[in-house]
Amino acid sequence: MDDLIELDALSDSARRVLDEHQNRQQLLKDPAWLVQSDQLLYRTSAELGWLGLCVSEEAGGLGQPFNALGALYVELGRALAGPSIVATTVGLELLSAASADSDVTDLIEAIIAGDQRALALVGGTVVVKSQRQGARVVLKGTARDILGGAHATHLLIPIEAPNPAVALVRADHPGVVIEARRAWDQTRGEVFDVSFEHLELPLSSLVLQGAEASQALARAAAHFDLALACDALGGSEQILNETLAYMQTRTQFGRAIASFQALKHRCADMATEIEVARALLNSASRNTEDAHAWRTQAAACRLHTGAVYRRVTEDAVQLHGGIGFTWEQSCHLFLKRARLNDALGGTPEQRKDLVAPRILAAAARRTVH
């Protein structure tokens, strides 16, 4: 592709836009400000073309590779931005696999323009059962801890059994219940639970089926995991930079604590871990051809960068001293965001149990060949 966006330029422009929209002190004073800020940033992102970065040009997007979105996700994490942009772009990842359908293509164009929002039920704890009844399909299930559901107009429901499929349904369809729960992460505000007890749909609602659905769901899961990995990288970098700046001003025994060798070593260790996470993330963002291999690599990358984010934020609180534990200092915003990143879709230990067999199987295949 000859017309690739220059990633450093994209990062710089995104950072300038986010600096204008994000205000941590205002968020701490008034939690309702998050809703207004997230909505305004979402409209701006649609105007700038961010939502369609990785959608094909045929479907109305910019046709960029995933690492363009990755650069944007890093800046969103750095700025502690709300969840709406990521929720929409993951939904577009799933919808793009069904873009041969003219109705789906029209919906994609409306989403890129900011007029509609399709929420993919991935990234949380999702259990869906399906049953065919003639020319209709009946769904029963729940999806817990979903980000970005406040303004969804459509839902993309993953079906794993008896055959892989993806159902597209309006969010206000009878039988669909979307409930918001307050999250401990003030930078995202809420997580959502979606449930449907007896959701009866025409078979035409299954926009993806079989192997095509399996591939698309793997890609959507990988996209979500890498979005959180990028978020963790951006947040880790930002809180480390702020910690280093604070250590230059705080004094003990007549000198800045940044000059203490033991603390220098801790900061150097954090910086090294961040660079390792960046290298893993860059590799995972480029190797996107094989959907199922990408899903495994993305999940492993999320595990590592999430652990780095958690350690860096915990150390940042300690290195700030007593003020790091106060509400007015924003260390806790990064720490809570890191913790929510870990909790979405299960614990890190549960994700390790899922990822480890895939990694070992891939290693065994390489050994045999």
Short mmCIF file of N, CA, C and O in Angstrom, two decimals, residues 140-267:
data_model
loop_
_atom_site.label_atom_id
_atom_site.label_comp_id
_atom_site.label_asym_id
_atom_site.label_seq_id
_atom_site.Cartn_x
_atom_site.Cartn_y
_atom_site.Cartn_z
N LYS A 140 -30.38 -17.11 23.65
CA LYS A 140 -30.48 -16.90 25.09
C LYS A 140 -29.07 -16.73 25.61
O LYS A 140 -28.19 -17.56 25.32
N GLY A 141 -28.83 -15.67 26.37
CA GLY A 141 -27.48 -15.51 26.89
C GLY A 141 -27.26 -14.21 27.63
O GLY A 141 -28.17 -13.38 27.79
N THR A 142 -26.03 -14.05 28.08
CA THR A 142 -25.62 -12.84 28.81
C THR A 142 -24.21 -12.46 28.38
O THR A 142 -23.41 -13.32 27.99
N ALA A 143 -23.95 -11.19 28.44
CA ALA A 143 -22.60 -10.67 28.23
C ALA A 143 -22.34 -9.66 29.34
O ALA A 143 -23.04 -8.65 29.45
N ARG A 144 -21.37 -9.94 30.17
CA ARG A 144 -21.08 -9.08 31.32
C ARG A 144 -19.78 -8.32 31.10
O ARG A 144 -18.88 -8.77 30.41
N ASP A 145 -19.73 -7.13 31.73
CA ASP A 145 -18.51 -6.31 31.74
C ASP A 145 -18.10 -5.87 30.33
O ASP A 145 -16.95 -6.01 29.93
N ILE A 146 -19.05 -5.34 29.60
CA ILE A 146 -18.80 -4.84 28.25
C ILE A 146 -18.57 -3.34 28.31
O ILE A 146 -19.31 -2.60 28.97
N LEU A 147 -17.55 -2.86 27.62
CA LEU A 147 -17.25 -1.43 27.58
C LEU A 147 -18.00 -0.74 26.45
O LEU A 147 -18.20 -1.30 25.38
N GLY A 148 -18.39 0.51 26.70
CA GLY A 148 -18.88 1.37 25.64
C GLY A 148 -20.28 1.11 25.16
O GLY A 148 -20.59 1.38 23.99
N GLY A 149 -21.16 0.66 26.03
CA GLY A 149 -22.51 0.32 25.59
C GLY A 149 -23.53 1.43 25.72
O GLY A 149 -24.70 1.23 25.40
N ALA A 150 -23.11 2.61 26.18
CA ALA A 150 -24.08 3.66 26.52
C ALA A 150 -24.92 4.12 25.33
O ALA A 150 -26.10 4.41 25.47
N HIS A 151 -24.32 4.21 24.15
CA HIS A 151 -25.03 4.79 23.01
C HIS A 151 -25.10 3.83 21.82
O HIS A 151 -25.24 4.26 20.69
N ALA A 152 -25.01 2.54 22.10
CA ALA A 152 -25.05 1.55 21.01
C ALA A 152 -26.42 1.55 20.34
O ALA A 152 -27.46 1.56 21.02
N THR A 153 -26.41 1.53 19.02
CA THR A 153 -27.66 1.38 18.26
C THR A 153 -27.85 -0.05 17.78
O THR A 153 -28.98 -0.46 17.49
N HIS A 154 -26.75 -0.80 17.67
CA HIS A 154 -26.81 -2.19 17.21
C HIS A 154 -25.89 -3.04 18.09
O HIS A 154 -24.92 -2.54 18.67
N LEU A 155 -26.22 -4.32 18.17
CA LEU A 155 -25.39 -5.29 18.88
C LEU A 155 -24.91 -6.36 17.91
O LEU A 155 -25.65 -6.79 17.02
N LEU A 156 -23.68 -6.78 18.09
CA LEU A 156 -23.12 -7.92 17.36
C LEU A 156 -22.92 -9.03 18.38
O LEU A 156 -22.07 -8.94 19.26
N ILE A 157 -23.74 -10.07 18.26
CA ILE A 157 -23.78 -11.14 19.26
C ILE A 157 -23.00 -12.35 18.75
O ILE A 157 -23.36 -12.93 17.72
N PRO A 158 -21.93 -12.76 19.44
CA PRO A 158 -21.17 -13.94 19.01
C PRO A 158 -21.85 -15.23 19.44
O PRO A 158 -22.32 -15.35 20.57
N ILE A 159 -21.92 -16.18 18.53
CA ILE A 159 -22.51 -17.49 18.81
C ILE A 159 -21.42 -18.54 18.53
O ILE A 159 -20.90 -18.62 17.42
N GLU A 160 -21.06 -19.30 19.54
CA GLU A 160 -20.00 -20.30 19.39
C GLU A 160 -20.55 -21.68 19.04
O GLU A 160 -19.92 -22.45 18.33
N ALA A 161 -21.73 -22.03 19.58
CA ALA A 161 -22.27 -23.37 19.39
C ALA A 161 -23.78 -23.28 19.10
O ALA A 161 -24.44 -22.34 19.53
N PRO A 162 -24.33 -24.27 18.35
CA PRO A 162 -23.64 -25.46 17.81
C PRO A 162 -22.72 -25.15 16.64
O PRO A 162 -21.81 -25.91 16.35
N ASN A 163 -22.94 -24.02 15.95
CA ASN A 163 -22.05 -23.61 14.86
C ASN A 163 -21.71 -22.14 15.04
O ASN A 163 -22.57 -21.34 15.42
N PRO A 164 -20.46 -21.75 14.74
CA PRO A 164 -20.07 -20.35 14.91
C PRO A 164 -20.93 -19.44 14.03
O PRO A 164 -21.23 -19.75 12.87
N ALA A 165 -21.33 -18.31 14.60
CA ALA A 165 -22.12 -17.33 13.86
C ALA A 165 -22.04 -16.00 14.58
O ALA A 165 -21.63 -15.92 15.75
N VAL A 166 -22.44 -14.94 13.87
CA VAL A 166 -22.54 -13.61 14.46
C VAL A 166 -23.90 -13.06 14.09
O VAL A 166 -24.26 -13.00 12.90
N ALA A 167 -24.67 -12.65 15.10
CA ALA A 167 -26.00 -12.07 14.87
C ALA A 167 -25.93 -10.56 15.01
O ALA A 167 -25.30 -10.04 15.95
N LEU A 168 -26.56 -9.87 14.08
CA LEU A 168 -26.67 -8.41 14.12
C LEU A 168 -28.10 -8.04 14.48
O LEU A 168 -29.04 -8.45 13.80
N VAL A 169 -28.27 -7.29 15.57
CA VAL A 169 -29.60 -6.94 16.04
C VAL A 169 -29.58 -5.52 16.56
O VAL A 169 -28.56 -5.04 17.07
N ARG A 170 -30.69 -4.82 16.45
CA ARG A 170 -30.78 -3.48 17.01
C ARG A 170 -30.76 -3.56 18.53
O ARG A 170 -31.31 -4.49 19.14
N ALA A 171 -30.14 -2.57 19.15
CA ALA A 171 -30.01 -2.57 20.61
C ALA A 171 -31.35 -2.40 21.30
O ALA A 171 -31.51 -2.81 22.46
N ASP A 172 -32.33 -1.80 20.60
CA ASP A 172 -33.64 -1.61 21.20
C ASP A 172 -34.63 -2.71 20.81
O ASP A 172 -35.84 -2.57 20.98
N HIS A 173 -34.12 -3.82 20.28
CA HIS A 173 -34.98 -4.93 19.88
C HIS A 173 -35.67 -5.51 21.12
O HIS A 173 -35.05 -5.66 22.18
N PRO A 174 -36.96 -5.83 21.02
CA PRO A 174 -37.65 -6.44 22.16
C PRO A 174 -36.92 -7.70 22.64
O PRO A 174 -36.54 -8.54 21.84
N GLY A 175 -36.74 -7.78 23.94
CA GLY A 175 -36.04 -8.93 24.51
C GLY A 175 -34.60 -8.66 24.85
O GLY A 175 -33.97 -9.44 25.57
N VAL A 176 -34.04 -7.55 24.35
CA VAL A 176 -32.67 -7.17 24.68
C VAL A 176 -32.67 -6.21 25.87
O VAL A 176 -33.38 -5.20 25.86
N VAL A 177 -31.92 -6.55 26.89
CA VAL A 177 -31.82 -5.71 28.09
C VAL A 177 -30.36 -5.30 28.27
O VAL A 177 -29.47 -6.15 28.34
N ILE A 178 -30.11 -3.98 28.32
CA ILE A 178 -28.76 -3.46 28.53
C ILE A 178 -28.77 -2.69 29.85
O ILE A 178 -29.53 -1.72 30.01
N GLU A 179 -27.94 -3.11 30.77
CA GLU A 179 -27.88 -2.49 32.09
C GLU A 179 -26.48 -1.96 32.35
O GLU A 179 -25.48 -2.66 32.09
N ALA A 180 -26.41 -0.77 32.88
CA ALA A 180 -25.12 -0.15 33.20
C ALA A 180 -24.80 -0.38 34.67
O ALA A 180 -25.68 -0.36 35.53
N ARG A 181 -23.53 -0.62 34.95
CA ARG A 181 -23.05 -0.73 36.33
C ARG A 181 -21.87 0.21 36.49
O ARG A 181 -21.02 0.34 35.61
N ARG A 182 -21.82 0.87 37.62
CA ARG A 182 -20.72 1.79 37.88
C ARG A 182 -19.41 1.02 38.01
O ARG A 182 -19.36 -0.02 38.70
N ALA A 183 -18.38 1.51 37.35
CA ALA A 183 -17.07 0.87 37.41
C ALA A 183 -16.18 1.61 38.40
O ALA A 183 -16.36 2.81 38.64
N TRP A 184 -15.22 0.87 38.98
CA TRP A 184 -14.29 1.55 39.89
C TRP A 184 -13.31 2.44 39.11
O TRP A 184 -12.67 3.31 39.68
N ASP A 185 -13.21 2.22 37.81
CA ASP A 185 -12.34 3.03 36.96
C ASP A 185 -13.11 4.28 36.52
O ASP A 185 -13.97 4.22 35.65
N GLN A 186 -12.80 5.42 37.14
CA GLN A 186 -13.54 6.64 36.83
C GLN A 186 -13.32 7.12 35.40
O GLN A 186 -14.13 7.87 34.87
N THR A 187 -12.23 6.68 34.76
CA THR A 187 -11.96 7.15 33.40
C THR A 187 -12.86 6.48 32.36
O THR A 187 -12.91 6.92 31.21
N ARG A 188 -13.55 5.42 32.77
CA ARG A 188 -14.51 4.76 31.88
C ARG A 188 -15.92 4.82 32.42
O ARG A 188 -16.88 4.66 31.67
N GLY A 189 -16.06 5.04 33.69
CA GLY A 189 -17.36 5.32 34.29
C GLY A 189 -18.24 4.12 34.52
O GLY A 189 -18.65 3.85 35.66
N GLU A 190 -18.56 3.39 33.46
CA GLU A 190 -19.52 2.30 33.55
C GLU A 190 -19.06 1.10 32.73
O GLU A 190 -18.34 1.25 31.74
N VAL A 191 -19.49 -0.06 33.16
CA VAL A 191 -19.44 -1.26 32.32
C VAL A 191 -20.89 -1.72 32.15
O VAL A 191 -21.78 -1.35 32.95
N PHE A 192 -21.14 -2.53 31.13
CA PHE A 192 -22.51 -2.87 30.77
C PHE A 192 -22.72 -4.38 30.75
O PHE A 192 -21.83 -5.14 30.36
N ASP A 193 -23.90 -4.77 31.18
CA ASP A 193 -24.34 -6.16 31.08
C ASP A 193 -25.47 -6.22 30.07
O ASP A 193 -26.42 -5.43 30.14
N VAL A 194 -25.37 -7.14 29.13
CA VAL A 194 -26.39 -7.33 28.10
C VAL A 194 -26.98 -8.72 28.29
O VAL A 194 -26.24 -9.70 28.43
N SER A 195 -28.30 -8.80 28.29
CA SER A 195 -28.94 -10.10 28.45
C SER A 195 -30.13 -10.22 27.50
O SER A 195 -30.73 -9.22 27.10
N PHE A 196 -30.44 -11.45 27.12
CA PHE A 196 -31.60 -11.74 26.28
C PHE A 196 -32.06 -13.16 26.62
O PHE A 196 -31.29 -14.11 26.57
N GLU A 197 -33.32 -13.27 27.02
CA GLU A 197 -33.85 -14.54 27.50
C GLU A 197 -34.41 -15.39 26.37
O GLU A 197 -34.19 -16.59 26.30
N HIS A 198 -35.16 -14.77 25.46
CA HIS A 198 -35.77 -15.51 24.35
C HIS A 198 -35.79 -14.56 23.14
O HIS A 198 -36.83 -14.05 22.76
N LEU A 199 -34.61 -14.34 22.58
CA LEU A 199 -34.46 -13.38 21.49
C LEU A 199 -34.66 -14.12 20.17
O LEU A 199 -33.79 -14.86 19.71
N GLU A 200 -35.79 -13.89 19.56
CA GLU A 200 -36.15 -14.60 18.33
C GLU A 200 -35.84 -13.71 17.12
O GLU A 200 -36.35 -12.60 17.00
N LEU A 201 -34.98 -14.23 16.22
CA LEU A 201 -34.51 -13.44 15.08
C LEU A 201 -34.66 -14.23 13.79
O LEU A 201 -34.57 -15.47 13.80
N PRO A 202 -34.83 -13.55 12.66
CA PRO A 202 -34.80 -14.25 11.38
C PRO A 202 -33.38 -14.71 11.07
O PRO A 202 -32.40 -14.11 11.55
N LEU A 203 -33.25 -15.76 10.29
CA LEU A 203 -31.92 -16.27 9.95
C LEU A 203 -31.08 -15.22 9.22
O LEU A 203 -29.84 -15.27 9.26
N SER A 204 -31.73 -14.26 8.58
CA SER A 204 -30.99 -13.19 7.89
C SER A 204 -30.22 -12.31 8.86
O SER A 204 -29.31 -11.58 8.45
N SER A 205 -30.56 -12.39 10.14
CA SER A 205 -29.82 -11.63 11.16
C SER A 205 -28.42 -12.20 11.40
O SER A 205 -27.57 -11.53 11.99
N LEU A 206 -28.22 -13.46 10.98
CA LEU A 206 -26.89 -14.07 11.13
C LEU A 206 -26.03 -13.59 9.96
O LEU A 206 -25.99 -14.19 8.90
N VAL A 207 -25.30 -12.50 10.18
CA VAL A 207 -24.54 -11.88 9.09
C VAL A 207 -23.26 -12.65 8.78
O VAL A 207 -22.66 -12.46 7.72
N LEU A 208 -22.83 -13.49 9.71
CA LEU A 208 -21.66 -14.34 9.50
C LEU A 208 -21.96 -15.72 10.06
O LEU A 208 -22.56 -15.84 11.12
N GLN A 209 -21.50 -16.76 9.34
CA GLN A 209 -21.72 -18.12 9.80
C GLN A 209 -20.53 -19.00 9.44
O GLN A 209 -19.76 -18.68 8.52
N GLY A 210 -20.39 -20.10 10.17
CA GLY A 210 -19.37 -21.09 9.86
C GLY A 210 -17.95 -20.59 10.04
O GLY A 210 -17.64 -19.81 10.95
N ALA A 211 -17.07 -21.04 9.13
CA ALA A 211 -15.65 -20.69 9.22
C ALA A 211 -15.44 -19.19 9.13
O ALA A 211 -14.54 -18.63 9.79
N GLU A 212 -16.25 -18.53 8.32
CA GLU A 212 -16.14 -17.08 8.18
C GLU A 212 -16.41 -16.39 9.52
O GLU A 212 -15.70 -15.44 9.90
N ALA A 213 -17.42 -16.86 10.24
CA ALA A 213 -17.72 -16.30 11.56
C ALA A 213 -16.60 -16.59 12.55
O ALA A 213 -16.22 -15.73 13.36
N SER A 214 -16.08 -17.82 12.52
CA SER A 214 -15.00 -18.20 13.43
C SER A 214 -13.77 -17.30 13.24
O SER A 214 -13.17 -16.83 14.20
N GLN A 215 -13.42 -17.06 11.97
CA GLN A 215 -12.28 -16.18 11.68
C GLN A 215 -12.56 -14.76 12.16
O GLN A 215 -11.70 -14.11 12.77
N ALA A 216 -13.76 -14.26 11.89
CA ALA A 216 -14.09 -12.89 12.27
C ALA A 216 -14.10 -12.71 13.79
O ALA A 216 -13.62 -11.70 14.31
N LEU A 217 -14.62 -13.70 14.52
CA LEU A 217 -14.64 -13.61 15.97
C LEU A 217 -13.23 -13.67 16.55
O LEU A 217 -12.92 -12.99 17.54
N ALA A 218 -12.37 -14.47 15.94
CA ALA A 218 -10.97 -14.52 16.39
C ALA A 218 -10.30 -13.17 16.17
O ALA A 218 -9.54 -12.69 17.02
N ARG A 219 -10.58 -12.54 15.03
CA ARG A 219 -9.97 -11.24 14.74
C ARG A 219 -10.51 -10.16 15.70
O ARG A 219 -9.76 -9.29 16.15
N ALA A 220 -11.80 -10.22 15.99
CA ALA A 220 -12.37 -9.23 16.91
C ALA A 220 -11.78 -9.39 18.31
O ALA A 220 -11.49 -8.39 18.99
N ALA A 221 -11.61 -10.64 18.75
CA ALA A 221 -11.01 -10.89 20.06
C ALA A 221 -9.57 -10.40 20.10
O ALA A 221 -9.12 -9.79 21.09
N ALA A 222 -8.82 -10.65 19.02
CA ALA A 222 -7.44 -10.17 18.95
C ALA A 222 -7.39 -8.65 18.96
O ALA A 222 -6.55 -8.04 19.63
N HIS A 223 -8.29 -8.03 18.21
CA HIS A 223 -8.36 -6.57 18.14
C HIS A 223 -8.61 -6.00 19.54
O HIS A 223 -7.93 -5.05 19.96
N PHE A 224 -9.56 -6.57 20.25
CA PHE A 224 -9.86 -6.06 21.60
C PHE A 224 -8.67 -6.22 22.53
O PHE A 224 -8.31 -5.29 23.27
N ASP A 225 -8.02 -7.38 22.50
CA ASP A 225 -6.87 -7.60 23.38
C ASP A 225 -5.74 -6.63 23.06
O ASP A 225 -5.09 -6.09 23.96
N LEU A 226 -5.49 -6.40 21.78
CA LEU A 226 -4.42 -5.47 21.41
C LEU A 226 -4.80 -4.02 21.75
O LEU A 226 -3.93 -3.21 22.06
N ALA A 227 -6.08 -3.70 21.66
CA ALA A 227 -6.52 -2.36 22.06
C ALA A 227 -6.19 -2.12 23.53
O ALA A 227 -5.68 -1.05 23.91
N LEU A 228 -6.44 -3.12 24.38
CA LEU A 228 -6.11 -2.99 25.80
C LEU A 228 -4.60 -3.00 26.03
O LEU A 228 -4.10 -2.32 26.93
N ALA A 229 -3.88 -3.76 25.22
CA ALA A 229 -2.42 -3.77 25.33
C ALA A 229 -1.85 -2.40 24.98
O ALA A 229 -0.95 -1.88 25.66
N CYS A 230 -2.37 -1.79 23.91
CA CYS A 230 -1.93 -0.44 23.54
C CYS A 230 -2.30 0.57 24.62
O CYS A 230 -1.51 1.46 24.95
N ASP A 231 -3.50 0.42 25.16
CA ASP A 231 -3.94 1.29 26.26
C ASP A 231 -2.97 1.19 27.44
O ASP A 231 -2.59 2.21 28.03
N ALA A 232 -2.56 -0.04 27.76
CA ALA A 232 -1.63 -0.25 28.86
C ALA A 232 -0.27 0.38 28.57
O ALA A 232 0.35 0.97 29.46
N LEU A 233 0.19 0.28 27.33
CA LEU A 233 1.48 0.87 26.98
C LEU A 233 1.43 2.39 27.13
O LEU A 233 2.32 3.00 27.73
N GLY A 234 0.39 3.01 26.57
CA GLY A 234 0.27 4.47 26.68
C GLY A 234 0.15 4.93 28.11
O GLY A 234 0.80 5.92 28.51
N GLY A 235 -0.67 4.23 28.91
CA GLY A 235 -0.82 4.61 30.30
C GLY A 235 0.46 4.43 31.09
O GLY A 235 0.82 5.27 31.93
N SER A 236 1.18 3.34 30.83
CA SER A 236 2.46 3.09 31.53
C SER A 236 3.47 4.19 31.23
O SER A 236 4.14 4.70 32.14
N GLU A 237 3.58 4.55 29.96
CA GLU A 237 4.52 5.61 29.59
C GLU A 237 4.18 6.93 30.28
O GLU A 237 5.05 7.63 30.80
N GLN A 238 2.89 7.27 30.26
CA GLN A 238 2.48 8.55 30.81
C GLN A 238 2.70 8.64 32.31
O GLN A 238 3.27 9.63 32.80
N ILE A 239 2.30 7.61 33.05
CA ILE A 239 2.44 7.70 34.50
C ILE A 239 3.92 7.60 34.91
O ILE A 239 4.33 8.23 35.89
N LEU A 240 4.74 6.89 34.14
CA LEU A 240 6.17 6.87 34.45
C LEU A 240 6.77 8.25 34.22
O LEU A 240 7.55 8.73 35.05
N ASN A 241 6.42 8.90 33.11
CA ASN A 241 6.95 10.25 32.85
C ASN A 241 6.53 11.23 33.94
O ASN A 241 7.33 12.08 34.38
N GLU A 242 5.29 11.13 34.38
CA GLU A 242 4.82 12.02 35.43
C GLU A 242 5.51 11.72 36.76
O GLU A 242 5.81 12.64 37.54
N THR A 243 5.79 10.46 37.00
CA THR A 243 6.50 10.09 38.22
C THR A 243 7.93 10.61 38.21
O THR A 243 8.43 11.14 39.22
N LEU A 244 8.60 10.48 37.08
CA LEU A 244 9.97 11.00 36.97
C LEU A 244 10.00 12.51 37.17
O LEU A 244 10.90 13.04 37.83
N ALA A 245 9.03 13.21 36.61
CA ALA A 245 8.97 14.67 36.78
C ALA A 245 8.74 15.02 38.25
O ALA A 245 9.37 15.97 38.78
N TYR A 246 7.88 14.27 38.93
CA TYR A 246 7.62 14.54 40.35
C TYR A 246 8.87 14.27 41.19
O TYR A 246 9.17 15.03 42.12
N MET A 247 9.60 13.23 40.86
CA MET A 247 10.79 12.88 41.63
C MET A 247 11.88 13.94 41.52
O MET A 247 12.75 14.03 42.38
N GLN A 248 11.83 14.74 40.47
CA GLN A 248 12.79 15.85 40.33
C GLN A 248 12.47 16.99 41.31
O GLN A 248 13.35 17.79 41.64
N THR A 249 11.20 17.06 41.74
CA THR A 249 10.80 18.18 42.60
C THR A 249 10.72 17.81 44.08
O THR A 249 10.82 18.70 44.94
N ARG A 250 10.52 16.54 44.38
CA ARG A 250 10.40 16.12 45.78
C ARG A 250 11.78 15.91 46.38
O ARG A 250 12.62 15.21 45.78
N THR A 251 12.02 16.48 47.53
CA THR A 251 13.35 16.39 48.15
C THR A 251 13.28 15.62 49.46
O THR A 251 12.28 15.65 50.18
N GLN A 252 14.37 14.92 49.72
CA GLN A 252 14.61 14.24 51.00
C GLN A 252 16.09 14.39 51.31
O GLN A 252 16.94 14.26 50.42
N PHE A 253 16.40 14.68 52.58
CA PHE A 253 17.80 14.84 53.01
C PHE A 253 18.52 15.88 52.15
O PHE A 253 19.70 15.75 51.83
N GLY A 254 17.77 16.90 51.75
CA GLY A 254 18.40 18.02 51.06
C GLY A 254 18.64 17.83 49.57
O GLY A 254 19.29 18.66 48.93
N ARG A 255 18.13 16.77 48.97
CA ARG A 255 18.29 16.59 47.53
C ARG A 255 17.08 15.88 46.93
O ARG A 255 16.33 15.21 47.64
N ALA A 256 16.93 16.02 45.62
CA ALA A 256 15.79 15.43 44.94
C ALA A 256 15.86 13.91 45.02
O ALA A 256 16.95 13.32 44.87
N ILE A 257 14.72 13.28 45.24
CA ILE A 257 14.73 11.82 45.36
C ILE A 257 15.09 11.15 44.03
O ILE A 257 15.45 9.98 44.01
N ALA A 258 14.99 11.90 42.93
CA ALA A 258 15.40 11.34 41.64
C ALA A 258 16.88 11.03 41.60
O ALA A 258 17.33 10.27 40.72
N SER A 259 17.66 11.57 42.53
CA SER A 259 19.11 11.32 42.54
C SER A 259 19.48 10.08 43.35
O SER A 259 20.63 9.66 43.34
N PHE A 260 18.51 9.46 44.05
CA PHE A 260 18.81 8.28 44.87
C PHE A 260 18.99 7.07 43.95
O PHE A 260 18.13 6.77 43.12
N GLN A 261 20.09 6.37 44.14
CA GLN A 261 20.43 5.28 43.22
C GLN A 261 19.38 4.17 43.22
O GLN A 261 19.01 3.64 42.17
N ALA A 262 18.87 3.81 44.40
CA ALA A 262 17.89 2.73 44.47
C ALA A 262 16.63 3.08 43.68
O ALA A 262 16.04 2.23 42.99
N LEU A 263 16.20 4.35 43.76
CA LEU A 263 15.02 4.78 43.03
C LEU A 263 15.30 4.89 41.53
O LEU A 263 14.42 4.63 40.70
N LYS A 264 16.53 5.28 41.20
CA LYS A 264 16.91 5.28 39.78
C LYS A 264 16.78 3.88 39.18
O LYS A 264 16.30 3.70 38.06
N HIS A 265 17.23 2.89 39.95
CA HIS A 265 17.17 1.52 39.46
C HIS A 265 15.71 1.07 39.25
O HIS A 265 15.39 0.39 38.27
N ARG A 266 14.84 1.45 40.19
CA ARG A 266 13.43 1.08 40.03
C ARG A 266 12.84 1.71 38.77
O ARG A 266 12.11 1.05 38.01
N CYS A 267 13.16 2.95 38.53
CA CYS A 267 12.63 3.63 37.33
C CYS A 267 13.23 3.04 36.06
O CYS A 267 12.54 2.91 35.05
#
